[in-house]
Amino acid sequence: MKSLVILISGRGSNMQALIEAKLPARISAVISNRPSAPGLEIAKTHGIETGVVDRRSYPDREAFDTALARTIDAYEPDLIALAGFMHILEDGFVKRYQGRLMNVHPSLLPAFPGLNSHRQALKEGVKIHGCTVHFVTPQTDRGPIVLQAAVPVLPCDTEETLAARVLQQEHRIYPEAVRWFMEGRLKLSDNGVDVSHVADPAVSGSVLYSPGL
């Protein structure tokens, strides 16, 4: 069975969605850069091994990334899933795991990369917002897109209500994208990611979920 390592910094709601999805993979470890991350306790209740690589214990990002990679490599993962991991990874770290490092971002990339995506969406007055699962590359939030989900932006929305609606879809599409990877359905190409043999009738040929539109 293939191995998955999940990286978190906080409560780990996407981590929990991955755990509950009963993926065709072994979740070998949940690792956090913050010792107090609530998600660590959730992982322990599921019998999953946990680890901490505390960013404050290292003089710079490069030293931290080296220690993090050493910890990850002990589990020999096929895939590493970032689930609310609040740390900018160095290029060397990203290239080390090229094609094996996945993230979910709360916007329809390439729109609204970086922080405060919901605030950006409301400020720009878009009518559709959403989330994106993508492979991580050195250019932040610009990696090949695996799967996206769109949600309507309502006239009464606040950052909090919009974030909650998007998060529901993150919990839906992130496990699906990880499942596809573990089942060998994903192939990186010049134009992004090709998805083969998708059986779910809710997924179109362009692998775009569009609920509630």
XYZ file of N, CA, C and O in Angstrom:
852
model
N 0.838 -1.194 0.000
C 0.000 0.000 0.000
C 0.875 1.247 0.000
O 1.891 1.307 0.701
N 0.484 2.244 -0.781
C 1.261 3.466 -0.870
C 1.157 4.271 0.417
O 0.221 4.116 1.200
N 2.142 5.153 0.601
C 2.270 5.899 1.850
C 2.016 7.384 1.639
O 2.469 7.979 0.652
N 1.290 7.981 2.587
C 0.981 9.406 2.567
C 1.468 10.042 3.853
O 1.235 9.517 4.947
N 2.143 11.171 3.729
C 2.507 12.001 4.875
C 1.776 13.320 4.743
O 1.741 13.920 3.659
N 1.175 13.780 5.843
C 0.403 15.021 5.846
C 1.115 16.050 6.711
O 1.516 15.753 7.835
N 1.248 17.263 6.184
C 1.875 18.363 6.922
C 0.806 19.364 7.331
O -0.009 19.788 6.499
N 0.796 19.752 8.606
C -0.193 20.690 9.123
C 0.482 21.756 9.982
O 1.629 21.605 10.402
N -0.281 22.815 10.238
C 0.176 23.845 11.182
C -0.878 24.154 12.244
O -0.560 24.748 13.268
N -2.142 23.790 11.976
C -3.213 24.191 12.878
C -4.186 23.077 13.180
O -3.793 21.948 13.475
N -5.480 23.377 13.027
C -6.530 22.441 13.426
C -6.596 21.215 12.545
O -7.078 20.155 12.956
N -6.182 21.331 11.285
C -6.099 20.161 10.420
C -7.424 19.651 9.909
O -7.638 18.441 9.830
N -8.337 20.549 9.503
C -9.631 20.073 9.005
C -9.473 19.329 7.676
O -10.164 18.328 7.439
N -8.581 19.776 6.819
C -8.334 19.035 5.578
C -7.620 17.721 5.865
O -7.850 16.722 5.180
N -6.762 17.728 6.877
C -6.144 16.476 7.311
C -7.210 15.483 7.747
O -7.186 14.308 7.372
N -8.172 15.966 8.539
C -9.237 15.093 9.014
C -10.075 14.558 7.856
O -10.480 13.390 7.850
N -10.317 15.401 6.849
C -11.054 14.943 5.675
C -10.292 13.833 4.954
O -10.896 12.863 4.473
N -8.981 13.953 4.881
C -8.168 12.913 4.249
C -8.225 11.619 5.056
O -8.314 10.523 4.492
N -8.182 11.736 6.378
C -8.249 10.551 7.226
C -9.587 9.839 7.049
O -9.652 8.622 6.893
N -10.670 10.604 7.072
C -12.013 10.024 7.028
C -12.396 9.501 5.650
O -13.363 8.751 5.521
N -11.622 9.881 4.636
C -11.938 9.445 3.271
C -11.597 7.982 3.005
O -11.975 7.434 1.969
N -10.865 7.361 3.943
C -10.483 5.951 3.776
C -9.810 5.734 2.423
O -10.270 4.959 1.569
N -8.741 6.443 2.234
C -8.002 6.419 0.982
C -7.297 5.083 0.779
O -6.999 4.373 1.747
N -6.992 4.740 -0.464
C -6.249 3.516 -0.742
C -4.755 3.730 -0.492
O -3.918 3.531 -1.374
N -4.450 4.171 0.703
C -3.070 4.475 1.084
C -2.961 4.445 2.597
O -3.954 4.616 3.314
N -1.768 4.257 3.078
C -1.507 4.309 4.510
C -1.044 5.714 4.882
O -0.096 6.236 4.290
N -1.731 6.363 5.807
C -1.257 7.655 6.302
C -0.165 7.358 7.323
O -0.431 6.989 8.474
N 1.064 7.483 6.893
C 2.200 7.059 7.709
C 2.484 8.014 8.855
O 2.945 7.591 9.922
N 2.210 9.310 8.632
C 2.503 10.283 9.687
C 1.820 11.604 9.397
O 1.551 11.943 8.243
N 1.534 12.330 10.461
C 1.112 13.726 10.393
C 2.197 14.528 11.096
O 2.517 14.270 12.255
N 2.761 15.489 10.380
C 3.887 16.272 10.899
C 3.510 17.741 10.923
O 2.925 18.261 9.970
N 3.852 18.407 12.014
C 3.537 19.828 12.152
C 4.789 20.634 12.434
O 5.750 20.141 13.034
N 4.757 21.900 12.012
C 5.836 22.825 12.362
C 5.512 23.595 13.634
O 6.286 24.439 14.059
N 4.357 23.285 14.239
C 3.942 23.942 15.474
C 3.554 22.876 16.493
O 2.596 22.122 16.279
N 4.250 22.806 17.620
C 3.968 21.764 18.620
C 2.543 21.812 19.152
O 2.009 20.781 19.573
N 1.926 22.995 19.145
C 0.587 23.145 19.718
C -0.532 22.941 18.706
O -1.701 23.174 19.033
N -0.236 22.517 17.502
C -1.259 22.348 16.471
C -2.324 21.353 16.934
O -2.009 20.193 17.226
N -3.597 21.773 16.997
C -4.666 20.872 17.448
C -4.798 19.611 16.589
O -5.233 18.566 17.074
N -4.417 19.705 15.333
C -4.536 18.555 14.447
C -3.700 17.358 14.875
O -4.024 16.219 14.530
N -2.645 17.597 15.634
C -1.809 16.489 16.101
C -2.600 15.556 17.004
O -2.479 14.329 16.916
N -3.420 16.142 17.869
C -4.226 15.314 18.771
C -5.293 14.541 17.999
O -5.603 13.398 18.337
N -5.851 15.173 16.966
C -6.841 14.479 16.147
C -6.203 13.273 15.472
O -6.775 12.179 15.438
N -5.004 13.460 14.931
C -4.299 12.352 14.281
C -4.033 11.218 15.264
O -4.205 10.033 14.940
N -3.646 11.575 16.480
C -3.359 10.548 17.493
C -4.590 9.732 17.825
O -4.506 8.520 18.046
N -5.765 10.383 17.843
C -6.993 9.644 18.157
C -7.315 8.621 17.073
O -8.048 7.670 17.329
N -6.775 8.830 15.890
C -6.965 7.877 14.794
C -5.820 6.868 14.718
O -5.746 6.085 13.756
N -4.935 6.902 15.695
C -3.831 5.958 15.723
C -2.737 6.239 14.725
O -1.969 5.332 14.366
N -2.638 7.481 14.280
C -1.626 7.863 13.291
C -0.407 8.446 13.999
O -0.543 9.276 14.912
N 0.754 8.040 13.580
C 1.995 8.550 14.157
C 2.133 10.042 13.855
O 1.815 10.488 12.746
N 2.590 10.796 14.829
C 2.757 12.236 14.649
C 4.200 12.650 14.918
O 4.954 11.940 15.589
N 4.552 13.807 14.378
C 5.881 14.361 14.608
C 5.839 15.873 14.556
O 4.924 16.463 13.978
N 6.826 16.496 15.173
C 6.930 17.955 15.186
C 8.337 18.352 14.771
O 9.332 17.830 15.302
N 8.408 19.249 13.808
C 9.673 19.903 13.454
C 9.417 21.384 13.689
O 8.826 22.065 12.857
N 9.821 21.854 14.847
C 9.473 23.205 15.303
C 10.318 24.241 14.572
O 11.550 24.242 14.699
N 9.659 25.103 13.831
C 10.371 26.131 13.059
C 11.246 26.994 13.949
O 12.340 27.440 13.533
N 10.829 27.227 15.187
C 11.566 28.110 16.096
C 12.895 27.520 16.544
O 13.733 28.237 17.091
N 13.083 26.234 16.287
C 14.319 25.573 16.715
C 15.440 25.690 15.686
O 16.545 25.188 15.931
N 15.164 26.358 14.561
C 16.145 26.420 13.482
C 16.435 27.869 13.112
O 15.539 28.718 13.124
N 17.683 28.164 12.759
C 18.084 29.559 12.536
C 17.500 30.181 11.273
O 17.369 31.399 11.182
N 17.166 29.368 10.281
C 16.635 29.923 9.033
C 15.766 28.878 8.346
O 15.671 27.721 8.777
N 15.131 29.297 7.247
C 14.216 28.408 6.535
C 14.936 27.207 5.938
O 14.399 26.102 5.904
N 16.150 27.438 5.459
C 16.890 26.346 4.829
C 17.181 25.239 5.832
O 17.012 24.045 5.526
N 17.602 25.615 7.031
C 17.896 24.623 8.063
C 16.625 23.881 8.476
O 16.633 22.659 8.689
N 15.529 24.623 8.572
C 14.258 23.993 8.920
C 13.838 23.015 7.837
O 13.423 21.882 8.132
N 13.910 23.421 6.577
C 13.493 22.557 5.480
C 14.331 21.280 5.426
O 13.822 20.199 5.108
N 15.618 21.398 5.737
C 16.482 20.220 5.761
C 16.033 19.238 6.826
O 15.937 18.024 6.587
N 15.706 19.769 8.004
C 15.239 18.912 9.099
C 13.884 18.306 8.770
O 13.617 17.131 9.067
N 13.018 19.082 8.146
C 11.694 18.584 7.771
C 11.816 17.465 6.746
O 11.146 16.427 6.858
N 12.664 17.650 5.761
C 12.857 16.624 4.736
C 13.399 15.339 5.348
O 12.981 14.231 4.967
N 14.311 15.481 6.293
C 14.868 14.299 6.947
C 13.779 13.526 7.695
O 13.730 12.293 7.659
N 12.895 14.256 8.348
C 11.792 13.618 9.077
C 10.826 12.938 8.116
O 10.388 11.807 8.339
N 10.491 13.631 7.039
C 9.571 13.066 6.043
C 10.154 11.803 5.410
O 9.473 10.781 5.262
N 11.418 11.859 5.035
C 12.035 10.753 4.303
C 12.076 9.462 5.117
O 12.139 8.365 4.542
N 12.016 9.575 6.434
C 12.005 8.374 7.278
C 10.767 7.522 7.023
O 10.778 6.311 7.267
N 9.709 8.143 6.489
C 8.468 7.422 6.223
C 8.340 6.980 4.765
O 7.372 6.308 4.402
N 9.280 7.371 3.917
C 9.304 6.995 2.504
C 7.938 7.190 1.840
O 7.372 6.254 1.243
N 7.381 8.395 1.903
C 6.041 8.601 1.355
C 6.027 8.645 -0.173
O 6.959 9.119 -0.811
N 4.921 8.171 -0.737
C 4.690 8.331 -2.169
C 4.169 9.730 -2.462
O 4.389 10.267 -3.547
N 3.454 10.312 -1.477
C 2.871 11.637 -1.643
C 2.920 12.376 -0.311
O 2.738 11.781 0.749
N 3.155 13.688 -0.401
C 3.114 14.564 0.766
C 1.997 15.565 0.533
O 1.983 16.262 -0.494
N 1.049 15.631 1.462
C -0.097 16.519 1.327
C 0.009 17.667 2.316
O 0.090 17.450 3.529
N 0.042 18.889 1.797
C 0.032 20.071 2.650
C -1.424 20.350 3.023
O -2.267 20.543 2.150
N -1.710 20.386 4.310
C -3.079 20.577 4.779
C -3.078 21.720 5.791
O -3.071 21.500 6.997
N -3.051 22.940 5.264
C -2.955 24.096 6.148
C -1.575 24.224 6.753
O -1.435 24.606 7.919
N -0.555 23.917 5.969
C 0.826 24.001 6.445
C 1.342 25.408 6.168
O 1.603 25.778 5.021
N 1.456 26.201 7.229
C 1.767 27.620 7.087
C 3.274 27.867 7.157
O 3.818 28.253 8.189
N 3.917 27.589 6.056
C 5.368 27.810 5.966
C 5.726 27.876 4.488
O 5.271 27.027 3.699
N 6.495 28.872 4.110
C 6.953 28.992 2.722
C 8.160 28.083 2.543
O 9.206 28.285 3.167
N 8.013 27.095 1.701
C 9.063 26.104 1.493
C 10.108 26.615 0.508
O 9.774 27.239 -0.498
N 11.370 26.320 0.801
C 12.470 26.706 -0.076
C 12.392 25.919 -1.390
O 11.855 24.804 -1.445
N 12.953 26.514 -2.436
C 12.921 25.882 -3.757
C 13.534 24.484 -3.730
O 13.030 23.564 -4.375
N 14.621 24.341 -2.988
C 15.293 23.042 -2.930
C 14.394 21.958 -2.355
O 14.403 20.812 -2.833
N 13.620 22.311 -1.350
C 12.695 21.353 -0.749
C 11.625 20.956 -1.753
O 11.320 19.773 -1.925
N 11.059 21.939 -2.426
C 9.997 21.675 -3.396
C 10.509 20.788 -4.530
O 9.842 19.835 -4.948
N 11.689 21.086 -5.037
C 12.246 20.298 -6.138
C 12.576 18.870 -5.701
O 12.491 17.935 -6.501
N 12.914 18.706 -4.433
C 13.224 17.377 -3.894
C 12.025 16.442 -4.039
O 12.176 15.243 -4.287
N 10.832 17.009 -3.877
C 9.609 16.206 -3.919
C 8.743 16.539 -5.130
O 7.525 16.372 -5.100
N 9.368 16.966 -6.193
C 8.636 17.355 -7.391
C 7.722 16.230 -7.872
O 8.128 15.079 -8.006
N 6.443 16.577 -8.094
C 5.480 15.581 -8.523
C 4.923 14.732 -7.398
O 4.064 13.872 -7.632
N 5.380 14.981 -6.164
C 4.904 14.207 -5.007
C 4.448 15.117 -3.870
O 4.222 14.652 -2.759
N 4.306 16.415 -4.162
C 3.948 17.398 -3.139
C 2.678 18.105 -3.592
O 2.655 18.785 -4.615
N 1.593 17.949 -2.822
C 0.276 18.433 -3.227
C -0.258 19.410 -2.193
O 0.042 19.323 -0.999
N -1.068 20.370 -2.664
C -1.635 21.384 -1.782
C -3.061 21.704 -2.217
O -3.429 21.519 -3.376
N -3.866 22.190 -1.277
C -5.184 22.726 -1.610
C -5.179 24.205 -1.247
O -4.764 24.587 -0.159
N -5.618 25.037 -2.203
C -5.605 26.486 -2.008
C -7.034 27.014 -2.112
O -7.794 26.606 -3.001
N -7.423 27.952 -1.238
C -8.801 28.445 -1.220
C -9.103 29.537 -2.246
O -9.510 30.647 -1.907
N -8.877 29.229 -3.501
C -9.327 30.085 -4.598
C -9.267 29.279 -5.883
O -8.689 28.187 -5.913
N -9.873 29.813 -6.932
C -9.777 29.183 -8.244
C -8.518 29.708 -8.921
O -8.543 30.672 -9.676
N -7.414 29.066 -8.605
C -6.145 29.495 -9.188
C -6.233 29.468 -10.712
O -6.953 28.644 -11.282
N -5.527 30.401 -11.376
C -4.506 31.306 -10.846
C -5.034 32.587 -10.200
O -4.251 33.465 -9.868
N -6.341 32.699 -10.020
C -6.890 33.885 -9.350
C -6.587 33.829 -7.851
O -6.674 32.760 -7.238
N -6.245 34.957 -7.305
C -6.087 35.152 -5.868
C -5.116 34.173 -5.197
O -5.480 33.451 -4.272
N -3.866 34.147 -5.646
C -2.865 33.334 -4.953
C -2.471 33.995 -3.638
O -2.824 35.147 -3.365
N -1.752 33.257 -2.821
C -1.253 33.823 -1.571
C -2.315 33.878 -0.489
O -3.297 33.132 -0.493
N -2.122 34.806 0.440
C -2.990 34.917 1.610
C -4.250 35.727 1.317
O -4.331 36.436 0.317
N -5.224 35.589 2.204
C -6.455 36.402 2.178
C -7.213 36.278 0.859
O -7.726 37.270 0.326
N -7.319 35.069 0.355
C -7.967 34.884 -0.946
C -9.447 35.256 -0.903
O -9.983 35.789 -1.875
N -10.129 34.979 0.201
C -11.554 35.299 0.286
C -11.765 36.820 0.324
O -12.692 37.343 -0.308
N -10.896 37.507 1.035
C -10.959 38.972 1.063
C -10.735 39.533 -0.331
O -11.429 40.460 -0.766
N -9.766 38.966 -1.049
C -9.484 39.427 -2.411
C -10.704 39.207 -3.316
O -11.054 40.070 -4.118
N -11.339 38.037 -3.168
C -12.485 37.722 -4.011
C -13.634 38.694 -3.776
O -14.267 39.184 -4.722
N -13.899 38.998 -2.514
C -14.978 39.932 -2.200
C -14.643 41.342 -2.682
O -15.514 42.056 -3.192
N -13.394 41.724 -2.544
C -12.969 43.053 -2.982
C -13.133 43.219 -4.487
O -13.539 44.293 -4.973
N -12.844 42.168 -5.237
C -12.922 42.230 -6.697
C -14.343 42.028 -7.216
O -14.608 42.210 -8.407
N -15.251 41.606 -6.340
C -16.640 41.451 -6.743
C -16.914 40.283 -7.665
O -17.866 40.322 -8.458
N -16.114 39.223 -7.563
C -16.345 38.065 -8.437
C -17.645 37.367 -8.039
O -18.103 37.454 -6.902
N -18.250 36.682 -8.985
C -19.494 35.968 -8.741
C -19.273 34.492 -8.434
O -20.164 33.813 -7.932
N -18.090 34.004 -8.775
C -17.731 32.606 -8.535
C -16.373 32.570 -7.844
O -15.434 33.259 -8.257
N -16.284 31.786 -6.800
C -15.035 31.611 -6.060
C -14.852 30.104 -5.888
O -15.623 29.314 -6.457
N -13.863 29.655 -5.169
C -13.715 28.222 -4.988
C -12.375 27.812 -4.442
O -11.722 28.575 -3.719
N -11.947 26.611 -4.813
C -10.686 26.073 -4.297
C -10.029 25.216 -5.370
O -10.679 24.764 -6.323
N -8.745 24.986 -5.173
C -7.920 24.294 -6.169
C -6.977 23.331 -5.486
O -6.288 23.704 -4.532
N -6.918 22.105 -5.976
C -5.865 21.173 -5.580
C -4.807 21.193 -6.675
O -5.133 21.050 -7.859
N -3.566 21.382 -6.285
C -2.497 21.494 -7.277
C -1.201 20.894 -6.751
O -1.017 20.753 -5.531
N -0.331 20.536 -7.669
C 1.020 20.136 -7.297
C 1.818 21.394 -6.970
O 1.653 22.436 -7.606
N 2.677 21.274 -5.982
C 3.466 22.417 -5.530
C 4.726 22.551 -6.377
O 5.425 21.570 -6.655
N 5.004 23.789 -6.788
C 6.218 24.127 -7.524
C 6.886 25.314 -6.824
O 6.285 25.937 -5.941
N 8.116 25.649 -7.209
C 8.778 26.781 -6.551
C 8.006 28.096 -6.639
O 8.115 28.941 -5.752
N 7.217 28.285 -7.686
C 6.416 29.491 -7.804
C 5.121 29.307 -7.020
O 4.289 28.460 -7.349
N 4.941 30.090 -5.987
C 3.841 29.908 -5.047
C 2.480 29.913 -5.731
O 2.158 30.837 -6.486
N 1.702 28.854 -5.448
C 0.329 28.722 -5.948
C 0.239 28.780 -7.472
O -0.761 29.241 -8.034
N 1.252 28.286 -8.152
C 1.250 28.274 -9.617
C 1.489 26.882 -10.175
O 1.719 26.724 -11.375
N 1.423 25.862 -9.337
C 1.709 24.512 -9.793
C 0.591 23.914 -10.619
O -0.530 24.436 -10.662
N 0.856 22.801 -11.302
C -0.136 22.148 -12.153
C -1.408 21.811 -11.381
O -1.354 21.241 -10.293
N -2.547 22.154 -11.964
C -3.837 22.000 -11.303
C -4.390 20.592 -11.523
O -4.445 20.105 -12.647
N -4.805 19.962 -10.421
C -5.407 18.626 -10.472
C -6.922 18.723 -10.542
O -7.571 18.090 -11.368
N -7.506 19.534 -9.664
C -8.952 19.542 -9.502
C -9.388 20.870 -8.888
O -8.672 21.436 -8.059
N -10.547 21.364 -9.306
C -11.083 22.604 -8.752
C -12.560 22.437 -8.427
O -13.245 21.605 -9.020
N -13.028 23.229 -7.494
C -14.451 23.283 -7.169
C -14.868 24.734 -7.087
O -14.157 25.561 -6.502
N -16.013 25.048 -7.679
C -16.512 26.420 -7.698
C -17.738 26.549 -6.808
O -18.546 25.626 -6.699
N -17.861 27.695 -6.149
C -19.042 28.007 -5.340
C -19.502 29.417 -5.696
O -18.707 30.258 -6.121
N -20.803 29.709 -5.540
C -21.275 31.065 -5.803
C -20.843 32.018 -4.698
O -20.719 31.628 -3.537
N -20.625 33.266 -5.071
C -20.401 34.328 -4.090
C -21.728 35.061 -3.935
O -22.267 35.604 -4.904
N -22.266 35.070 -2.727
C -23.584 35.642 -2.477
C -23.477 37.110 -2.065
O -22.459 37.524 -1.482
N -24.488 37.903 -2.347
C -24.442 39.337 -2.013
C -24.218 39.605 -0.527
O -23.617 40.617 -0.163
N -24.677 38.698 0.324
C -24.559 38.896 1.767
C -23.280 38.304 2.351
O -23.073 38.343 3.572
N -22.411 37.761 1.511
C -21.233 37.057 2.022
C -20.268 37.968 2.772
O -20.029 39.117 2.383
N -19.693 37.411 3.824
C -18.535 37.978 4.505
C -17.356 37.047 4.230
O -17.531 35.958 3.650
N -16.175 37.440 4.658
C -15.033 36.544 4.506
C -15.303 35.203 5.178
O -14.950 34.141 4.655
N -15.949 35.263 6.344
C -16.180 34.056 7.132
C -17.177 33.126 6.450
O -16.952 31.907 6.376
N -18.279 33.665 5.943
C -19.277 32.803 5.306
C -18.753 32.228 4.001
O -19.005 31.062 3.674
N -18.019 33.030 3.264
C -17.455 32.551 1.998
C -16.398 31.479 2.271
O -16.351 30.450 1.590
N -15.569 31.721 3.273
C -14.532 30.743 3.623
C -15.143 29.405 4.025
O -14.638 28.340 3.649
N -16.240 29.458 4.773
C -16.889 28.225 5.210
C -17.434 27.439 4.022
O -17.331 26.203 3.968
N -18.021 28.142 3.046
C -18.570 27.479 1.870
C -17.457 26.844 1.031
O -17.601 25.729 0.517
N -16.356 27.559 0.902
C -15.222 27.030 0.145
C -14.600 25.840 0.863
O -14.224 24.837 0.241
N -14.504 25.922 2.190
C -13.873 24.845 2.956
C -14.622 23.528 2.788
O -13.998 22.459 2.729
N -15.930 23.598 2.687
C -16.709 22.382 2.442
C -16.249 21.685 1.161
O -16.168 20.452 1.099
N -15.948 22.480 0.152
C -15.502 21.909 -1.116
C -14.050 21.442 -1.054
O -13.676 20.466 -1.724
N -13.228 22.120 -0.261
C -11.862 21.635 -0.039
C -11.905 20.221 0.518
O -11.151 19.335 0.088
N -12.787 20.006 1.493
C -12.908 18.689 2.116
C -13.421 17.650 1.128
O -13.216 16.449 1.318
N -14.067 18.104 0.093
C -14.607 17.196 -0.918
C -13.561 16.834 -1.974
O -13.418 15.662 -2.347
N -12.835 17.833 -2.467
C -11.969 17.569 -3.616
C -10.549 17.141 -3.234
O -9.893 16.446 -4.022
N -10.072 17.532 -2.048
C -8.698 17.153 -1.702
C -8.562 15.637 -1.564
O -7.653 15.034 -2.166
N -9.453 14.964 -0.818
C -9.347 13.505 -0.769
C -9.479 12.853 -2.135
O -8.808 11.851 -2.413
N -10.328 13.431 -2.997
C -10.500 12.850 -4.331
C -9.205 12.945 -5.134
O -8.797 11.979 -5.808
N -8.549 14.096 -5.075
C -7.295 14.267 -5.805
C -6.211 13.337 -5.278
O -5.444 12.740 -6.060
N -6.135 13.186 -3.957
C -5.148 12.275 -3.372
C -5.460 10.834 -3.767
O -4.557 10.047 -4.077
N -6.747 10.494 -3.787
C -7.143 9.150 -4.208
C -6.687 8.875 -5.639
O -6.146 7.809 -5.942
N -6.914 9.853 -6.535
C -6.492 9.684 -7.921
C -4.991 9.457 -8.019
O -4.532 8.633 -8.799
N -4.238 10.202 -7.225
C -2.782 10.025 -7.240
C -2.427 8.602 -6.814
O -1.618 7.933 -7.467
N -3.009 8.165 -5.714
C -2.665 6.852 -5.177
C -3.082 5.727 -6.112
O -2.482 4.651 -6.125
N -4.115 5.972 -6.910
C -4.584 4.969 -7.861
C -3.874 5.067 -9.207
O -4.199 4.334 -10.149
N -2.902 5.976 -9.305
C -2.131 6.108 -10.535
C -2.875 6.767 -11.664
O -2.556 6.552 -12.839
N -3.869 7.592 -11.357
C -4.686 8.226 -12.392
C -4.154 9.584 -12.849
O -4.710 10.165 -13.793
N -3.145 10.099 -12.185
C -2.646 11.432 -12.512
C -1.337 11.342 -13.285
O -0.436 10.585 -12.917
N -1.251 12.166 -14.337
C -0.026 12.223 -15.124
C 0.281 13.680 -15.418
O -0.526 14.394 -16.025
N 1.444 14.121 -14.969
C 1.875 15.495 -15.239
C 2.218 15.631 -16.712
O 2.895 14.784 -17.289
N 1.737 16.717 -17.332
C 2.014 16.970 -18.736
C 2.389 18.436 -18.903
O 2.354 19.219 -17.962
N 2.733 18.804 -20.128
C 3.124 20.196 -20.393
C 1.972 21.160 -20.102
O 2.191 22.320 -19.745
N 0.745 20.693 -20.267
C -0.420 21.551 -20.080
C -1.041 21.448 -18.694
O -2.089 22.022 -18.432
N -0.397 20.715 -17.802
C -0.929 20.586 -16.453
C -0.961 19.145 -16.010
O 0.059 18.453 -16.033
N -2.158 18.669 -15.629
C -2.314 17.311 -15.120
C -3.405 16.604 -15.909
O -4.532 17.095 -16.012
N -3.076 15.458 -16.475
C -4.060 14.627 -17.145
C -4.623 13.636 -16.128
O -3.882 13.022 -15.360
N -5.945 13.494 -16.122
C -6.616 12.567 -15.221
C -7.247 11.464 -16.063
O -8.041 11.738 -16.953
N -6.890 10.235 -15.771
C -7.398 9.114 -16.560
C -8.373 8.270 -15.759
O -8.268 8.158 -14.537
N -9.333 7.702 -16.452
C -10.249 6.716 -15.893
C -10.980 7.239 -14.668
O -11.068 6.573 -13.636
N -11.523 8.452 -14.766
C -12.310 9.007 -13.676
C -13.706 8.422 -13.752
O -14.445 8.661 -14.707
N -14.095 7.669 -12.731
C -15.373 6.977 -12.761
C -16.511 7.799 -12.170
O -17.677 7.526 -12.426
N -16.208 8.804 -11.366
C -17.236 9.575 -10.676
C -18.036 10.398 -11.682
O -17.491 11.276 -12.338
N -19.345 10.152 -11.832
C -20.140 10.897 -12.821
C -20.290 12.365 -12.482
O -20.684 13.156 -13.333
N -19.964 12.761 -11.245
C -20.063 14.168 -10.861
C -18.891 14.979 -11.371
O -18.870 16.197 -11.286
N -17.881 14.289 -11.907
C -16.692 14.972 -12.397
C -16.737 15.044 -13.910
O -16.865 14.036 -14.590
N -16.616 16.256 -14.448
C -16.649 16.426 -15.890
C -15.296 16.082 -16.480
O -14.324 15.845 -15.771
N -15.216 16.110 -17.803
C -13.949 15.826 -18.456
C -12.876 16.828 -18.119
O -11.691 16.544 -18.229
N -13.276 18.021 -17.717
C -12.275 19.027 -17.339
C -11.970 18.981 -15.859
O -11.339 19.883 -15.325
N -12.423 17.924 -15.180
C -12.239 17.715 -13.745
C -12.559 18.967 -12.931
O -11.789 19.415 -12.108
N -13.735 19.537 -13.177
C -14.172 20.728 -12.454
C -15.500 20.448 -11.772
O -16.499 20.170 -12.430
N -15.493 20.456 -10.451
C -16.735 20.388 -9.709
C -17.363 21.779 -9.750
O -16.711 22.784 -9.526
N -18.646 21.856 -9.977
C -19.337 23.154 -9.985
C -20.651 23.026 -9.223
O -21.732 23.057 -9.813
N -20.611 22.865 -7.924
C -21.840 22.666 -7.154
C -22.613 23.958 -6.946
O -22.039 25.023 -6.730
N -23.905 23.861 -7.004
C -24.749 24.977 -6.594
C -24.757 26.183 -7.516
O -25.107 27.275 -7.104
N -24.351 26.025 -8.781
C -24.308 27.181 -9.675
C -25.562 27.227 -10.542
O -26.114 26.210 -10.878
